[in-house]
PDB file of C-alpha atoms in Angstrom:
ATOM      1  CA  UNK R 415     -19.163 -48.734  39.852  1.00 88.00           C
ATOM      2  CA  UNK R 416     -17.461 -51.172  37.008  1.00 92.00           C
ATOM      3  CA  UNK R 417     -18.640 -54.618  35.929  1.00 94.00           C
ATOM      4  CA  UNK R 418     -17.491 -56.754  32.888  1.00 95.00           C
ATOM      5  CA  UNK R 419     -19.213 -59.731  32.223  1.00 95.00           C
ATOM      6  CA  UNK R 420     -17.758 -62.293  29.023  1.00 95.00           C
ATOM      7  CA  UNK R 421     -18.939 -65.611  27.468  1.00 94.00           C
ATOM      8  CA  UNK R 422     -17.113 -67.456  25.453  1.00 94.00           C
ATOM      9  CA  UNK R 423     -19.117 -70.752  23.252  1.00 94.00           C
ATOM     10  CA  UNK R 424     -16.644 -72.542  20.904  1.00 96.00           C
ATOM     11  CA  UNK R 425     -18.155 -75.685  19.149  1.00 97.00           C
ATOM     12  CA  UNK R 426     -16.526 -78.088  16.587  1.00 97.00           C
ATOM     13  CA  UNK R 427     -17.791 -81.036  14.358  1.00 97.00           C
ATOM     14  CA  UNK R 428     -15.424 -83.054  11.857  1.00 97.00           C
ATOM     15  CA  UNK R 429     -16.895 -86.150  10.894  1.00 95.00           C
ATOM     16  CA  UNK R 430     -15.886 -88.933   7.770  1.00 97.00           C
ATOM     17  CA  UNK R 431     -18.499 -91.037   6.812  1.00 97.00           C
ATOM     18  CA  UNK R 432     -17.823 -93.394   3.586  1.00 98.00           C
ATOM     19  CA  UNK R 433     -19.798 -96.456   2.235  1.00 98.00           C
ATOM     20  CA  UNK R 434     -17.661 -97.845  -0.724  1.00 97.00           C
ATOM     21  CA  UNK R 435     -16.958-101.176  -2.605  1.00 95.00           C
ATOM     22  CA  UNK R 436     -13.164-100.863  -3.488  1.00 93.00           C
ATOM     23  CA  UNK R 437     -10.764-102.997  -5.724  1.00 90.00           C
ATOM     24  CA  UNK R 438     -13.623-105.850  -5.339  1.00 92.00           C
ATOM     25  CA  UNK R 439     -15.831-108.302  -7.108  1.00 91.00           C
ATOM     26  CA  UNK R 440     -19.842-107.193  -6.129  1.00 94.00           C
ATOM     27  CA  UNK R 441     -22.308-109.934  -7.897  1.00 93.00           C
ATOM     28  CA  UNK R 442     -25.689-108.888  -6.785  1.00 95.00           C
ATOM     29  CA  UNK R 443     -29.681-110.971  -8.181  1.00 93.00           C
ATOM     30  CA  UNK R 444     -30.635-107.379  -6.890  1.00 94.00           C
ATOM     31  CA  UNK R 445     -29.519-103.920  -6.640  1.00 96.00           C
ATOM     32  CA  UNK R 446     -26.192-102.520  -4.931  1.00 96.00           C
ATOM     33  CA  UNK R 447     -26.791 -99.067  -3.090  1.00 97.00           C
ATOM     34  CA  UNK R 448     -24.244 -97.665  -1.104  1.00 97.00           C
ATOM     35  CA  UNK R 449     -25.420 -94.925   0.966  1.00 98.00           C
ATOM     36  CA  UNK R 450     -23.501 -92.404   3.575  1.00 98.00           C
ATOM     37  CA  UNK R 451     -25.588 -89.852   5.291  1.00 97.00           C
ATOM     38  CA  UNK R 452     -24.469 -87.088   8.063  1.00 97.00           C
ATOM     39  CA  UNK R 453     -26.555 -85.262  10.048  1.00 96.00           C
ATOM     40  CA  UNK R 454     -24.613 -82.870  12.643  1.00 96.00           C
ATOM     41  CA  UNK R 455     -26.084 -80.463  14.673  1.00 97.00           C
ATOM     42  CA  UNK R 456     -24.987 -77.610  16.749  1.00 97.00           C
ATOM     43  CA  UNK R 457     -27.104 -75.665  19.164  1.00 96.00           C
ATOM     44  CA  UNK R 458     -25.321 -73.264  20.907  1.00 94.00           C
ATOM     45  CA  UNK R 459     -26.468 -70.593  23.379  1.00 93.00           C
ATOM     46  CA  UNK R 460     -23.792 -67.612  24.855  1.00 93.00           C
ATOM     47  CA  UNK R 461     -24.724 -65.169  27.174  1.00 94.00           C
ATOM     48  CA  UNK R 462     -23.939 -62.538  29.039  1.00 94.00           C
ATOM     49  CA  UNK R 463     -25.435 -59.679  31.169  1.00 95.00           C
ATOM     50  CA  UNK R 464     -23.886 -56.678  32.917  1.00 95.00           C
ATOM     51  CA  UNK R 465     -24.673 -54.708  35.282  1.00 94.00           C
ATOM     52  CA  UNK R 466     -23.242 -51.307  37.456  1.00 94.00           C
ATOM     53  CA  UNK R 467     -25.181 -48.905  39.547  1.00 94.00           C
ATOM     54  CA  UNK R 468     -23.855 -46.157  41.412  1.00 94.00           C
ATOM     55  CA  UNK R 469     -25.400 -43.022  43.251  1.00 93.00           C
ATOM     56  CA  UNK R 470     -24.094 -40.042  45.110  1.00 92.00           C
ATOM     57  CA  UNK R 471     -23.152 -36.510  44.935  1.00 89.00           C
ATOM     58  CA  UNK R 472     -20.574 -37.265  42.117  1.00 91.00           C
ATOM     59  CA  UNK R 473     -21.446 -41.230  40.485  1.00 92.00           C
ATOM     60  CA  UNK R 474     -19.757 -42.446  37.502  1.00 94.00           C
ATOM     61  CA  UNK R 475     -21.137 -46.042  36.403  1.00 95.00           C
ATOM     62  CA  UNK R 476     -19.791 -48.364  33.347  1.00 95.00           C
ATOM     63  CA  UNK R 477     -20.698 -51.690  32.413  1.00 95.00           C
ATOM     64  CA  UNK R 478     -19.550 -53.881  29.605  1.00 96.00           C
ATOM     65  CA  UNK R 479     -20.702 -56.968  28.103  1.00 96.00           C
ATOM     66  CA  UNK R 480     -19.261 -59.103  25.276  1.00 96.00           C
ATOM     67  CA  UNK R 481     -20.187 -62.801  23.914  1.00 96.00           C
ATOM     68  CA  UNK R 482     -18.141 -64.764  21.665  1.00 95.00           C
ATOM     69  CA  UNK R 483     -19.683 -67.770  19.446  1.00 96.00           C
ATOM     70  CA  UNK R 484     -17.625 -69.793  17.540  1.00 97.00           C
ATOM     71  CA  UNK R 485     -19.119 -73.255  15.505  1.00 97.00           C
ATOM     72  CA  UNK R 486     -17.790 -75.030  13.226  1.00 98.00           C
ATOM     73  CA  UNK R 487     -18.610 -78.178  11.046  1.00 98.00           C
ATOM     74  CA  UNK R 488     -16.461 -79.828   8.720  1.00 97.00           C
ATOM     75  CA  UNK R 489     -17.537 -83.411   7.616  1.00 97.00           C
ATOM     76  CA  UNK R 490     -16.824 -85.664   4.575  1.00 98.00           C
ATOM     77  CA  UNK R 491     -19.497 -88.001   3.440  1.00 98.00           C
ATOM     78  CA  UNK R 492     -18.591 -89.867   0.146  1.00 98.00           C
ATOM     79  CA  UNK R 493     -20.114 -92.872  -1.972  1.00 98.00           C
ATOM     80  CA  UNK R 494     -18.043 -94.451  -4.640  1.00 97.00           C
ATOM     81  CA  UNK R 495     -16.892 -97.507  -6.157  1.00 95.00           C
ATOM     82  CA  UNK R 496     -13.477 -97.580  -7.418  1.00 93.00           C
ATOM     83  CA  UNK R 497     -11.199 -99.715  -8.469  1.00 89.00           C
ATOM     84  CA  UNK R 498      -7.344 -99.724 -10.093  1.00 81.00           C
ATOM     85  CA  UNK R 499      -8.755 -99.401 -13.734  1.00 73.00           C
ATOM     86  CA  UNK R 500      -7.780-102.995 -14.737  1.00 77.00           C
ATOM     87  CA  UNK R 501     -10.879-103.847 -15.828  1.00 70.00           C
ATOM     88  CA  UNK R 502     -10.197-107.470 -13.738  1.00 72.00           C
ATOM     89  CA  UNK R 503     -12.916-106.901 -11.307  1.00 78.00           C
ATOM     90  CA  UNK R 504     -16.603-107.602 -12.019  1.00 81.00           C
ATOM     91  CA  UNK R 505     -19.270-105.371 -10.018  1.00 89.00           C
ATOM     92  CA  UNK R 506     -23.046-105.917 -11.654  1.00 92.00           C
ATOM     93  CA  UNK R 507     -26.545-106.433 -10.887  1.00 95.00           C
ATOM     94  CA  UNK R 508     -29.292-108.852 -11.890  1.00 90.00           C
ATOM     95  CA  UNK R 509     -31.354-107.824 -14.987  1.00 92.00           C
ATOM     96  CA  UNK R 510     -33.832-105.973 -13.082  1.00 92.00           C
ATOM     97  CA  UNK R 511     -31.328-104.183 -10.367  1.00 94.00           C
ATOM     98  CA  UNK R 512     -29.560-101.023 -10.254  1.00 96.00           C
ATOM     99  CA  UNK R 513     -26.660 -99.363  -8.547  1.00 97.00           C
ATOM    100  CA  UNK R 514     -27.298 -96.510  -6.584  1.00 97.00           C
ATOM    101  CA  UNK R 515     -24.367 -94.036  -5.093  1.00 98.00           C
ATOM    102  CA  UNK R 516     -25.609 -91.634  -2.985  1.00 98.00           C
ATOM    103  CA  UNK R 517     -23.939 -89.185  -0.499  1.00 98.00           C
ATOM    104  CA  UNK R 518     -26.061 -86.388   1.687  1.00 97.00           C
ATOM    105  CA  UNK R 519     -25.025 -84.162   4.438  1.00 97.00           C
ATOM    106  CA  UNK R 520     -27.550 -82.188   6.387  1.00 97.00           C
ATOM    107  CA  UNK R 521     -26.004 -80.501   8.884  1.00 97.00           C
ATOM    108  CA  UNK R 522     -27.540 -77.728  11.044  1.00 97.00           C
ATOM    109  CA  UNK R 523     -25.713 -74.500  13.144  1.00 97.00           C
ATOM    110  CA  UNK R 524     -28.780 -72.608  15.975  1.00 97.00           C
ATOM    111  CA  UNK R 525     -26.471 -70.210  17.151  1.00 95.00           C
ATOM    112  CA  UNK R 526     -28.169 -67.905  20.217  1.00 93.00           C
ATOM    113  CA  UNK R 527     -25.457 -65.648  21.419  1.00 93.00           C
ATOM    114  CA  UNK R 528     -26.260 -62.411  23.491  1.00 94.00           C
ATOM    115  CA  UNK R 529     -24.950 -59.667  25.544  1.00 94.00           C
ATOM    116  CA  UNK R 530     -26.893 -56.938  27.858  1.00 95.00           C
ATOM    117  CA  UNK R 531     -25.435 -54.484  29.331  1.00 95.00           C
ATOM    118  CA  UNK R 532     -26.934 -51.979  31.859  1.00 95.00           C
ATOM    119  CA  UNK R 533     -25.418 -48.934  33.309  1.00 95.00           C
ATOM    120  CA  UNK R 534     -26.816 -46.180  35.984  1.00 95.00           C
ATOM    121  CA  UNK R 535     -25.656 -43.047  37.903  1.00 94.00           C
ATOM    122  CA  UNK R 536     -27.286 -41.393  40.243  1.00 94.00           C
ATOM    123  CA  UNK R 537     -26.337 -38.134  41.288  1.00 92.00           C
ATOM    124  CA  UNK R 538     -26.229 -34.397  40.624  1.00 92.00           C
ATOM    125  CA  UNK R 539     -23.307 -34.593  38.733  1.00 91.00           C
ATOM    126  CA  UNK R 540     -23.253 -38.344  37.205  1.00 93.00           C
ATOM    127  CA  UNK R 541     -21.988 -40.009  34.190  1.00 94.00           C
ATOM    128  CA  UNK R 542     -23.032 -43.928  33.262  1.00 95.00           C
ATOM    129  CA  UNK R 543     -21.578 -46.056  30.231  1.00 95.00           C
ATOM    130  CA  UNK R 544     -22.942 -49.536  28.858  1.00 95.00           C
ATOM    131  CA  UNK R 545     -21.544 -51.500  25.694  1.00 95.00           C
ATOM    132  CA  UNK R 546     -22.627 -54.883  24.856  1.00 95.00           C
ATOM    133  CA  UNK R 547     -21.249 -56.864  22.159  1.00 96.00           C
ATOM    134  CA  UNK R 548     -21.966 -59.736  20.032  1.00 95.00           C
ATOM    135  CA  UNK R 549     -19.578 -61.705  17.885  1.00 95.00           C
ATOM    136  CA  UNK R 550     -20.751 -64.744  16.139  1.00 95.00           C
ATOM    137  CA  UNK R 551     -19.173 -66.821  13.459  1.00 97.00           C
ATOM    138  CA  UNK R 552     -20.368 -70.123  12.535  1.00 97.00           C
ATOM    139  CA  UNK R 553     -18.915 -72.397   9.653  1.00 97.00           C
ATOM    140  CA  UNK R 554     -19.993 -75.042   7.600  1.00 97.00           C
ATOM    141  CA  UNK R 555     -17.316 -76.487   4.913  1.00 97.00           C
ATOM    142  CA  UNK R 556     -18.756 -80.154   3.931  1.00 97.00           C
ATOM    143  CA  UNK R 557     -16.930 -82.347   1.480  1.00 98.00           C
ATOM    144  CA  UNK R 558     -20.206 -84.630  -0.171  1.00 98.00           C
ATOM    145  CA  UNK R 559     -18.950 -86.361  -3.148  1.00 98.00           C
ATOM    146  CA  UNK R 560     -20.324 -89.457  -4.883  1.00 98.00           C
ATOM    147  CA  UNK R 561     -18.720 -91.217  -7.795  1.00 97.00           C
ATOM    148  CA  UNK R 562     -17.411 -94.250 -10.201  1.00 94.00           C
ATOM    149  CA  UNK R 563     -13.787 -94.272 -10.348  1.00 91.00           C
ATOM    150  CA  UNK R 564     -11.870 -96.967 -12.693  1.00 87.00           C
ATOM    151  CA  UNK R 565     -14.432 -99.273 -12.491  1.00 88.00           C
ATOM    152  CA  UNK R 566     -16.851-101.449 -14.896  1.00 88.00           C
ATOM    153  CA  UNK R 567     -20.357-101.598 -13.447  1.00 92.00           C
ATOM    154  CA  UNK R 568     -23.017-102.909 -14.883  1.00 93.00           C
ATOM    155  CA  UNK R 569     -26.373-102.661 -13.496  1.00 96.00           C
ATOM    156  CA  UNK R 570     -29.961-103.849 -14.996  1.00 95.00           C
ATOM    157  CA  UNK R 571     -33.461-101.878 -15.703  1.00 95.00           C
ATOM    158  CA  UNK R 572     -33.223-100.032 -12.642  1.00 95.00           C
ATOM    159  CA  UNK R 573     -29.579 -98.310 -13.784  1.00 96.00           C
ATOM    160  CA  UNK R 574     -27.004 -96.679 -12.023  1.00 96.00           C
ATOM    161  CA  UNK R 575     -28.335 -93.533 -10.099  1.00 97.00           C
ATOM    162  CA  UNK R 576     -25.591 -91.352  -8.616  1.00 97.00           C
ATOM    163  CA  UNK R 577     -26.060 -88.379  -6.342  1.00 98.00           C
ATOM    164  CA  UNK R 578     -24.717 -85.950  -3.815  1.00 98.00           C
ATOM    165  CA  UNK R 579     -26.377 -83.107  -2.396  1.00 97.00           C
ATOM    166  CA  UNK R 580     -26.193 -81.003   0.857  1.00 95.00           C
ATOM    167  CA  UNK R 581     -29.180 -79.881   2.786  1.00 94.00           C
ATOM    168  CA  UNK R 582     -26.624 -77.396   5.085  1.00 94.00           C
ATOM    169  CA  UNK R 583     -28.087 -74.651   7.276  1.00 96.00           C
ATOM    170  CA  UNK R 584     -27.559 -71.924   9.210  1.00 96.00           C
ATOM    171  CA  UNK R 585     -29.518 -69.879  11.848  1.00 94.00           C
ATOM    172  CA  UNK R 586     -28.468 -66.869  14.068  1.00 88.00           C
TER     173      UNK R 586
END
């Protein structure tokens, strides 16, 4: 007997998320925080099982089994002021405010992919064959940026607090 059994799991996640303040006048009695947060998740399960059985005076068996996983993430999360370096535009706090800028991406790949394969012959003269495969190849390219470009902020006791950071993780 002969039996194939294939699973295919392909998974994609491109996301932009942006909080700005561009070419513009921000007057704030407080603080100005611009914040942009991802969080994408993938959970993926592939499988596949295979099974052949044969039995007789001459019983040849094979069985195959192969499962593909493919995920990929690809976001861009960015903070910034900006602004065409003219020095025309006025972006501050009160006295005790600050400016904060911050950009975070935490995004997650659970990747389960399996394959069994099981093979028997029965027989005085018998041959069985099983292969099982597993290919899994997950992906995570983020873009986290935050930043001041071309502009004059001022902020007050608090200050300006920029940051970017990426929390990204991968299990198999």
């Amino acid at each position: 007997g002969l039996s194939v059994g294939a699973s295919v799991a392909d998974n994609e996640i491109s996301n932009t998320v942006t909080s700005y303040i561009s070419n513009s006048d921000v007057i704030s009695g407080g603080s100005i925080d611009l914040i942009a947060s991802s969080e994408a998740d993938i959970w993926a399960l592939a499988l596949t099982g295979s099974l052949s059985a044969t039995a007789g005076g001459i019983a040849a068996s094979a069985a195959a089994a192969v499962t593909d996983a493919t995920n990929d993430i690809g976001n861009t999360v960015t903070a910034y002021i900006e602004d065409d370096g003219t020095g025309t535009r006025d972006i501050r706090t009160g006295d005790s405010g600050g400016v904060m800028l911050k950009a975070e991406d935490n995004s997650e790949i659970d990747d389960n992919a399996v394959a069994s394969s099981v093979s028997v012959a029965i027989g005085p003269a018998s041959g069985a064959l099983a292969v099982g495969a597993t290919i899994s190849k997950n992906d995570i390219h983020n873009l986290v940026d935050a930043s001041i470009n071309g502009a004059d902020v001022e902020a007050g006791t608090e200050g300006i607090d920029i940051s970017a950071t990426t929390l990204a993780d991968i299990d198999t």
